[in-house]
Amino acid sequence: MKSTLALGPAAVQHLVVDEESAGQRLDNYLFRQLKGVPKTHVYRIIRSGEVRRNKGRICASDRVQGGDVLRIPPIRLSERVAEKLAHPAPAREFPVVFEDDAFLALDKPAGVAVHGGSGVSFGVIEQMRQARPLANMLELAHRLDRETSGLLLIAKKKSALKGLQDQFRERETGKTYLALVRGVWPARLKVLDQPLHKYLLADGERRVRVVEADHPEAMRSISLVRVVRHVPSPKAMLHQYPEGFSLLEVTIKTGRTHQIRVHLSSAGHPIAGDDKYGDFELNRCLVKSGHRRMFLHAWRLRLTHPISGCAIELLAELPLELKKWADIQNLT
């Protein structure tokens, strides 16, 4: 019996459910096993009875158990999906901050998406799976914006994934970012408690804005801000931006899309290099000075180990290009 699937061949396959996957809904289990196959197709073969458990019918909501033998019908892929599987993401390892049998913490570089989609063929997770073909499971425990660098957690077993996701959902983790913003941040402004709303531009691109609390789609969003230090403007920008910049620690109590970027921009202090919510004239000046990325870095993460229950603090030091930018040394 097989414990993994080969997609594409026009033949029935049989898959043995491992103990780590016990308790998962059938549909969720198959989504993980049949990566690249549209969900609509997965549901179709379940509803039609082509997927069998121990020779009997099974529903999408039924939970699989360790040792179950699943019959998987021939999976005929579209040309687009077949092409994607024939040319997978290139294998790539990323700097590891922490790793054990349960999960690993990567230091994700800026400019790399965490997963494929929305015009991106592949991201960190697809590359890691190619780099570690013997890993039973590698799943993102949370997300980071493509332009943001820093700590990214990947679960290596189902119990760890659930434990980490529960902590993020229940706001039990301490996620602190480093951000460089335009101007002098008011030291008294320590709590940003502003609801956010996601919307789409005319071209379909996603954006977020601050709204009133009574907005029908408002999501409460809280960021805590601490000023680390003042950073003078480069000489070439001193005349135009005499107030320089502020390096901030921003701890988010809620994990909304683009939360830090929108909160800081709404306060009148956009993040340097932010191409969505930033000061575009400032960004042009920064590019001329050789600074081409957004200064936002997932720096510190405090959490409870999902298996042992021990408290953990993870740190990802500022990347060299940001240290050079703000002349910051030995911050951690």
PDB file of N, CA and C in Angstrom, residues 206-278:
ATOM      1  N   ARG A 206      -5.847  43.845  -3.674  1.00  0.00           N
ATOM      2  CA  ARG A 206      -6.363  43.986  -2.307  1.00  0.00           C
ATOM      3  C   ARG A 206      -5.743  45.185  -1.602  1.00  0.00           C
ATOM      4  N   ARG A 207      -6.591  45.904  -0.844  1.00  0.00           N
ATOM      5  CA  ARG A 207      -6.129  47.024  -0.032  1.00  0.00           C
ATOM      6  C   ARG A 207      -6.872  47.003   1.300  1.00  0.00           C
ATOM      7  N   VAL A 208      -6.346  47.752   2.265  1.00  0.00           N
ATOM      8  CA  VAL A 208      -6.931  47.842   3.595  1.00  0.00           C
ATOM      9  C   VAL A 208      -6.946  49.307   4.009  1.00  0.00           C
ATOM     10  N   ARG A 209      -7.980  49.716   4.747  1.00  0.00           N
ATOM     11  CA  ARG A 209      -8.063  51.106   5.221  1.00  0.00           C
ATOM     12  C   ARG A 209      -8.669  51.141   6.613  1.00  0.00           C
ATOM     13  N   VAL A 210      -8.394  52.230   7.323  1.00  0.00           N
ATOM     14  CA  VAL A 210      -9.001  52.467   8.630  1.00  0.00           C
ATOM     15  C   VAL A 210     -10.435  52.934   8.419  1.00  0.00           C
ATOM     16  N   VAL A 211     -11.362  52.386   9.215  1.00  0.00           N
ATOM     17  CA  VAL A 211     -12.773  52.778   9.127  1.00  0.00           C
ATOM     18  C   VAL A 211     -13.315  53.035  10.531  1.00  0.00           C
ATOM     19  N   GLU A 212     -14.509  53.580  10.583  1.00  0.00           N
ATOM     20  CA  GLU A 212     -15.163  53.801  11.869  1.00  0.00           C
ATOM     21  C   GLU A 212     -15.601  52.462  12.475  1.00  0.00           C
ATOM     22  N   ALA A 213     -15.722  52.449  13.791  1.00  0.00           N
ATOM     23  CA  ALA A 213     -16.062  51.207  14.493  1.00  0.00           C
ATOM     24  C   ALA A 213     -17.427  50.656  14.088  1.00  0.00           C
ATOM     25  N   ASP A 214     -18.341  51.553  13.636  1.00  0.00           N
ATOM     26  CA  ASP A 214     -19.678  51.086  13.267  1.00  0.00           C
ATOM     27  C   ASP A 214     -19.775  50.652  11.802  1.00  0.00           C
ATOM     28  N   HIS A 215     -18.653  50.638  11.095  1.00  0.00           N
ATOM     29  CA  HIS A 215     -18.655  50.146   9.716  1.00  0.00           C
ATOM     30  C   HIS A 215     -19.081  48.679   9.727  1.00  0.00           C
ATOM     31  N   PRO A 216     -19.971  48.279   8.809  1.00  0.00           N
ATOM     32  CA  PRO A 216     -20.500  46.908   8.845  1.00  0.00           C
ATOM     33  C   PRO A 216     -19.445  45.814   8.680  1.00  0.00           C
ATOM     34  N   GLU A 217     -18.307  46.144   8.086  1.00  0.00           N
ATOM     35  CA  GLU A 217     -17.260  45.137   7.894  1.00  0.00           C
ATOM     36  C   GLU A 217     -15.985  45.489   8.651  1.00  0.00           C
ATOM     37  N   ALA A 218     -16.113  46.326   9.684  1.00  0.00           N
ATOM     38  CA  ALA A 218     -14.943  46.725  10.471  1.00  0.00           C
ATOM     39  C   ALA A 218     -14.396  45.552  11.272  1.00  0.00           C
ATOM     40  N   MET A 219     -13.075  45.433  11.312  1.00  0.00           N
ATOM     41  CA  MET A 219     -12.397  44.418  12.120  1.00  0.00           C
ATOM     42  C   MET A 219     -11.513  45.140  13.135  1.00  0.00           C
ATOM     43  N   ARG A 220     -11.779  44.915  14.408  1.00  0.00           N
ATOM     44  CA  ARG A 220     -10.978  45.596  15.420  1.00  0.00           C
ATOM     45  C   ARG A 220      -9.517  45.187  15.268  1.00  0.00           C
ATOM     46  N   SER A 221      -8.635  46.176  15.326  1.00  0.00           N
ATOM     47  CA  SER A 221      -7.213  45.942  15.097  1.00  0.00           C
ATOM     48  C   SER A 221      -6.404  46.777  16.078  1.00  0.00           C
ATOM     49  N   ILE A 222      -5.479  46.129  16.799  1.00  0.00           N
ATOM     50  CA  ILE A 222      -4.719  46.805  17.840  1.00  0.00           C
ATOM     51  C   ILE A 222      -3.229  46.593  17.621  1.00  0.00           C
ATOM     52  N   SER A 223      -2.481  47.698  17.588  1.00  0.00           N
ATOM     53  CA  SER A 223      -1.022  47.660  17.484  1.00  0.00           C
ATOM     54  C   SER A 223      -0.429  48.467  18.633  1.00  0.00           C
ATOM     55  N   LEU A 224       0.590  47.929  19.269  1.00  0.00           N
ATOM     56  CA  LEU A 224       1.293  48.619  20.349  1.00  0.00           C
ATOM     57  C   LEU A 224       2.639  49.103  19.824  1.00  0.00           C
ATOM     58  N   VAL A 225       2.954  50.362  20.071  1.00  0.00           N
ATOM     59  CA  VAL A 225       4.137  50.982  19.467  1.00  0.00           C
ATOM     60  C   VAL A 225       5.092  51.478  20.546  1.00  0.00           C
ATOM     61  N   ARG A 226       6.381  51.189  20.358  1.00  0.00           N
ATOM     62  CA  ARG A 226       7.425  51.715  21.228  1.00  0.00           C
ATOM     63  C   ARG A 226       8.537  52.278  20.359  1.00  0.00           C
ATOM     64  N   VAL A 227       8.978  53.506  20.669  1.00  0.00           N
ATOM     65  CA  VAL A 227      10.062  54.128  19.917  1.00  0.00           C
ATOM     66  C   VAL A 227      11.394  53.541  20.387  1.00  0.00           C
ATOM     67  N   VAL A 228      12.165  53.035  19.432  1.00  0.00           N
ATOM     68  CA  VAL A 228      13.496  52.499  19.748  1.00  0.00           C
ATOM     69  C   VAL A 228      14.537  53.603  19.699  1.00  0.00           C
ATOM     70  N   ARG A 229      14.536  54.355  18.599  1.00  0.00           N
ATOM     71  CA  ARG A 229      15.491  55.460  18.459  1.00  0.00           C
ATOM     72  C   ARG A 229      15.150  56.320  17.253  1.00  0.00           C
ATOM     73  N   HIS A 230      15.747  57.493  17.231  1.00  0.00           N
ATOM     74  CA  HIS A 230      15.644  58.386  16.079  1.00  0.00           C
ATOM     75  C   HIS A 230      16.757  58.046  15.105  1.00  0.00           C
ATOM     76  N   VAL A 231      16.450  58.072  13.810  1.00  0.00           N
ATOM     77  CA  VAL A 231      17.430  57.778  12.763  1.00  0.00           C
ATOM     78  C   VAL A 231      17.506  58.979  11.831  1.00  0.00           C
ATOM     79  N   PRO A 232      18.654  59.663  11.755  1.00  0.00           N
ATOM     80  CA  PRO A 232      18.775  60.838  10.889  1.00  0.00           C
ATOM     81  C   PRO A 232      18.612  60.481   9.411  1.00  0.00           C
ATOM     82  N   SER A 233      18.179  61.452   8.630  1.00  0.00           N
ATOM     83  CA  SER A 233      18.088  61.257   7.185  1.00  0.00           C
ATOM     84  C   SER A 233      19.480  61.164   6.576  1.00  0.00           C
ATOM     85  N   PRO A 234      19.612  60.403   5.478  1.00  0.00           N
ATOM     86  CA  PRO A 234      20.875  60.436   4.738  1.00  0.00           C
ATOM     87  C   PRO A 234      21.161  61.864   4.273  1.00  0.00           C
ATOM     88  N   LYS A 235      22.414  62.192   4.090  1.00  0.00           N
ATOM     89  CA  LYS A 235      22.792  63.565   3.720  1.00  0.00           C
ATOM     90  C   LYS A 235      22.047  64.047   2.479  1.00  0.00           C
ATOM     91  N   ALA A 236      21.892  63.154   1.500  1.00  0.00           N
ATOM     92  CA  ALA A 236      21.240  63.548   0.252  1.00  0.00           C
ATOM     93  C   ALA A 236      19.769  63.878   0.444  1.00  0.00           C
ATOM     94  N   MET A 237      19.164  63.440   1.580  1.00  0.00           N
ATOM     95  CA  MET A 237      17.744  63.660   1.819  1.00  0.00           C
ATOM     96  C   MET A 237      17.491  64.626   2.977  1.00  0.00           C
ATOM     97  N   LEU A 238      18.556  65.145   3.572  1.00  0.00           N
ATOM     98  CA  LEU A 238      18.420  65.946   4.782  1.00  0.00           C
ATOM     99  C   LEU A 238      17.605  67.206   4.554  1.00  0.00           C
ATOM    100  N   HIS A 239      17.771  67.846   3.407  1.00  0.00           N
ATOM    101  CA  HIS A 239      17.040  69.087   3.137  1.00  0.00           C
ATOM    102  C   HIS A 239      15.545  68.818   2.990  1.00  0.00           C
ATOM    103  N   GLN A 240      15.196  67.717   2.309  1.00  0.00           N
ATOM    104  CA  GLN A 240      13.795  67.416   2.047  1.00  0.00           C
ATOM    105  C   GLN A 240      13.110  66.760   3.247  1.00  0.00           C
ATOM    106  N   TYR A 241      13.882  65.993   4.031  1.00  0.00           N
ATOM    107  CA  TYR A 241      13.310  65.286   5.188  1.00  0.00           C
ATOM    108  C   TYR A 241      14.184  65.540   6.418  1.00  0.00           C
ATOM    109  N   PRO A 242      14.157  66.799   6.915  1.00  0.00           N
ATOM    110  CA  PRO A 242      15.051  67.169   8.033  1.00  0.00           C
ATOM    111  C   PRO A 242      14.733  66.449   9.343  1.00  0.00           C
ATOM    112  N   GLU A 243      13.485  65.998   9.520  1.00  0.00           N
ATOM    113  CA  GLU A 243      13.128  65.330  10.777  1.00  0.00           C
ATOM    114  C   GLU A 243      13.645  63.904  10.845  1.00  0.00           C
ATOM    115  N   GLY A 244      14.061  63.374   9.717  1.00  0.00           N
ATOM    116  CA  GLY A 244      14.593  62.017   9.706  1.00  0.00           C
ATOM    117  C   GLY A 244      13.526  60.953   9.896  1.00  0.00           C
ATOM    118  N   PHE A 245      13.891  59.893  10.599  1.00  0.00           N
ATOM    119  CA  PHE A 245      13.027  58.725  10.737  1.00  0.00           C
ATOM    120  C   PHE A 245      12.978  58.256  12.187  1.00  0.00           C
ATOM    121  N   SER A 246      11.990  57.406  12.470  1.00  0.00           N
ATOM    122  CA  SER A 246      11.875  56.773  13.779  1.00  0.00           C
ATOM    123  C   SER A 246      11.885  55.260  13.594  1.00  0.00           C
ATOM    124  N   LEU A 247      12.744  54.592  14.362  1.00  0.00           N
ATOM    125  CA  LEU A 247      12.737  53.134  14.383  1.00  0.00           C
ATOM    126  C   LEU A 247      11.790  52.699  15.494  1.00  0.00           C
ATOM    127  N   LEU A 248      10.801  51.867  15.132  1.00  0.00           N
ATOM    128  CA  LEU A 248       9.759  51.470  16.073  1.00  0.00           C
ATOM    129  C   LEU A 248       9.737  49.963  16.286  1.00  0.00           C
ATOM    130  N   GLU A 249       9.368  49.571  17.509  1.00  0.00           N
ATOM    131  CA  GLU A 249       8.934  48.209  17.786  1.00  0.00           C
ATOM    132  C   GLU A 249       7.413  48.233  17.761  1.00  0.00           C
ATOM    133  N   VAL A 250       6.823  47.395  16.944  1.00  0.00           N
ATOM    134  CA  VAL A 250       5.366  47.329  16.851  1.00  0.00           C
ATOM    135  C   VAL A 250       4.920  45.910  17.176  1.00  0.00           C
ATOM    136  N   THR A 251       4.175  45.773  18.258  1.00  0.00           N
ATOM    137  CA  THR A 251       3.639  44.477  18.665  1.00  0.00           C
ATOM    138  C   THR A 251       2.160  44.430  18.307  1.00  0.00           C
ATOM    139  N   ILE A 252       1.774  43.448  17.523  1.00  0.00           N
ATOM    140  CA  ILE A 252       0.376  43.385  17.096  1.00  0.00           C
ATOM    141  C   ILE A 252      -0.404  42.434  18.006  1.00  0.00           C
ATOM    142  N   LYS A 253      -1.538  42.917  18.460  1.00  0.00           N
ATOM    143  CA  LYS A 253      -2.435  42.105  19.283  1.00  0.00           C
ATOM    144  C   LYS A 253      -3.490  41.416  18.425  1.00  0.00           C
ATOM    145  N   THR A 254      -3.624  41.871  17.181  1.00  0.00           N
ATOM    146  CA  THR A 254      -4.502  41.229  16.194  1.00  0.00           C
ATOM    147  C   THR A 254      -3.684  41.064  14.922  1.00  0.00           C
ATOM    148  N   GLY A 255      -3.979  40.061  14.144  1.00  0.00           N
ATOM    149  CA  GLY A 255      -3.184  39.786  12.947  1.00  0.00           C
ATOM    150  C   GLY A 255      -3.931  40.086  11.670  1.00  0.00           C
ATOM    151  N   ARG A 256      -4.307  41.335  11.468  1.00  0.00           N
ATOM    152  CA  ARG A 256      -5.047  41.698  10.249  1.00  0.00           C
ATOM    153  C   ARG A 256      -4.112  41.903   9.062  1.00  0.00           C
ATOM    154  N   THR A 257      -4.669  41.726   7.870  1.00  0.00           N
ATOM    155  CA  THR A 257      -3.911  41.975   6.654  1.00  0.00           C
ATOM    156  C   THR A 257      -3.390  43.411   6.629  1.00  0.00           C
ATOM    157  N   HIS A 258      -2.089  43.578   6.398  1.00  0.00           N
ATOM    158  CA  HIS A 258      -1.451  44.900   6.263  1.00  0.00           C
ATOM    159  C   HIS A 258      -1.659  45.798   7.492  1.00  0.00           C
ATOM    160  N   GLN A 259      -1.921  45.192   8.636  1.00  0.00           N
ATOM    161  CA  GLN A 259      -2.286  45.970   9.823  1.00  0.00           C
ATOM    162  C   GLN A 259      -1.258  47.028  10.189  1.00  0.00           C
ATOM    163  N   ILE A 260       0.003  46.639  10.327  1.00  0.00           N
ATOM    164  CA  ILE A 260       1.026  47.596  10.748  1.00  0.00           C
ATOM    165  C   ILE A 260       1.189  48.693   9.710  1.00  0.00           C
ATOM    166  N   ARG A 261       1.219  48.315   8.459  1.00  0.00           N
ATOM    167  CA  ARG A 261       1.429  49.289   7.387  1.00  0.00           C
ATOM    168  C   ARG A 261       0.336  50.355   7.373  1.00  0.00           C
ATOM    169  N   VAL A 262      -0.907  49.915   7.545  1.00  0.00           N
ATOM    170  CA  VAL A 262      -2.034  50.852   7.502  1.00  0.00           C
ATOM    171  C   VAL A 262      -2.110  51.680   8.781  1.00  0.00           C
ATOM    172  N   HIS A 263      -1.907  51.055   9.935  1.00  0.00           N
ATOM    173  CA  HIS A 263      -1.951  51.798  11.192  1.00  0.00           C
ATOM    174  C   HIS A 263      -0.907  52.911  11.229  1.00  0.00           C
ATOM    175  N   LEU A 264       0.318  52.602  10.845  1.00  0.00           N
ATOM    176  CA  LEU A 264       1.379  53.607  10.910  1.00  0.00           C
ATOM    177  C   LEU A 264       1.165  54.707   9.876  1.00  0.00           C
ATOM    178  N   SER A 265       0.737  54.328   8.691  1.00  0.00           N
ATOM    179  CA  SER A 265       0.470  55.328   7.657  1.00  0.00           C
ATOM    180  C   SER A 265      -0.684  56.244   8.066  1.00  0.00           C
ATOM    181  N   SER A 266      -1.739  55.651   8.641  1.00  0.00           N
ATOM    182  CA  SER A 266      -2.890  56.437   9.079  1.00  0.00           C
ATOM    183  C   SER A 266      -2.510  57.427  10.175  1.00  0.00           C
ATOM    184  N   ALA A 267      -1.477  57.089  10.957  1.00  0.00           N
ATOM    185  CA  ALA A 267      -1.010  57.988  12.017  1.00  0.00           C
ATOM    186  C   ALA A 267      -0.118  59.096  11.486  1.00  0.00           C
ATOM    187  N   GLY A 268       0.124  59.103  10.175  1.00  0.00           N
ATOM    188  CA  GLY A 268       0.945  60.151   9.578  1.00  0.00           C
ATOM    189  C   GLY A 268       2.415  59.817   9.486  1.00  0.00           C
ATOM    190  N   HIS A 269       2.761  58.553   9.747  1.00  0.00           N
ATOM    191  CA  HIS A 269       4.159  58.133   9.725  1.00  0.00           C
ATOM    192  C   HIS A 269       4.295  56.826   8.936  1.00  0.00           C
ATOM    193  N   PRO A 270       4.215  56.919   7.600  1.00  0.00           N
ATOM    194  CA  PRO A 270       4.271  55.700   6.789  1.00  0.00           C
ATOM    195  C   PRO A 270       5.630  55.015   6.880  1.00  0.00           C
ATOM    196  N   ILE A 271       5.608  53.717   6.634  1.00  0.00           N
ATOM    197  CA  ILE A 271       6.844  52.941   6.656  1.00  0.00           C
ATOM    198  C   ILE A 271       7.691  53.283   5.437  1.00  0.00           C
ATOM    199  N   ALA A 272       8.963  53.481   5.669  1.00  0.00           N
ATOM    200  CA  ALA A 272       9.887  53.770   4.572  1.00  0.00           C
ATOM    201  C   ALA A 272       9.907  52.618   3.582  1.00  0.00           C
ATOM    202  N   GLY A 273       9.710  52.954   2.303  1.00  0.00           N
ATOM    203  CA  GLY A 273       9.748  51.952   1.253  1.00  0.00           C
ATOM    204  C   GLY A 273       8.448  51.223   1.004  1.00  0.00           C
ATOM    205  N   ASP A 274       7.381  51.553   1.729  1.00  0.00           N
ATOM    206  CA  ASP A 274       6.097  50.883   1.534  1.00  0.00           C
ATOM    207  C   ASP A 274       5.477  51.363   0.220  1.00  0.00           C
ATOM    208  N   ASP A 275       5.317  50.436  -0.734  1.00  0.00           N
ATOM    209  CA  ASP A 275       4.812  50.828  -2.054  1.00  0.00           C
ATOM    210  C   ASP A 275       3.301  50.826  -2.161  1.00  0.00           C
ATOM    211  N   LYS A 276       2.598  50.476  -1.081  1.00  0.00           N
ATOM    212  CA  LYS A 276       1.139  50.484  -1.107  1.00  0.00           C
ATOM    213  C   LYS A 276       0.542  51.600  -0.264  1.00  0.00           C
ATOM    214  N   TYR A 277       1.084  51.834   0.896  1.00  0.00           N
ATOM    215  CA  TYR A 277       0.507  52.802   1.825  1.00  0.00           C
ATOM    216  C   TYR A 277       1.520  53.882   2.217  1.00  0.00           C
ATOM    217  N   GLY A 278       2.636  53.935   1.526  1.00  0.00           N
ATOM    218  CA  GLY A 278       3.719  54.820   1.932  1.00  0.00           C
ATOM    219  C   GLY A 278       3.701  56.194   1.284  1.00  0.00           C
TER     220      GLY A 278
END
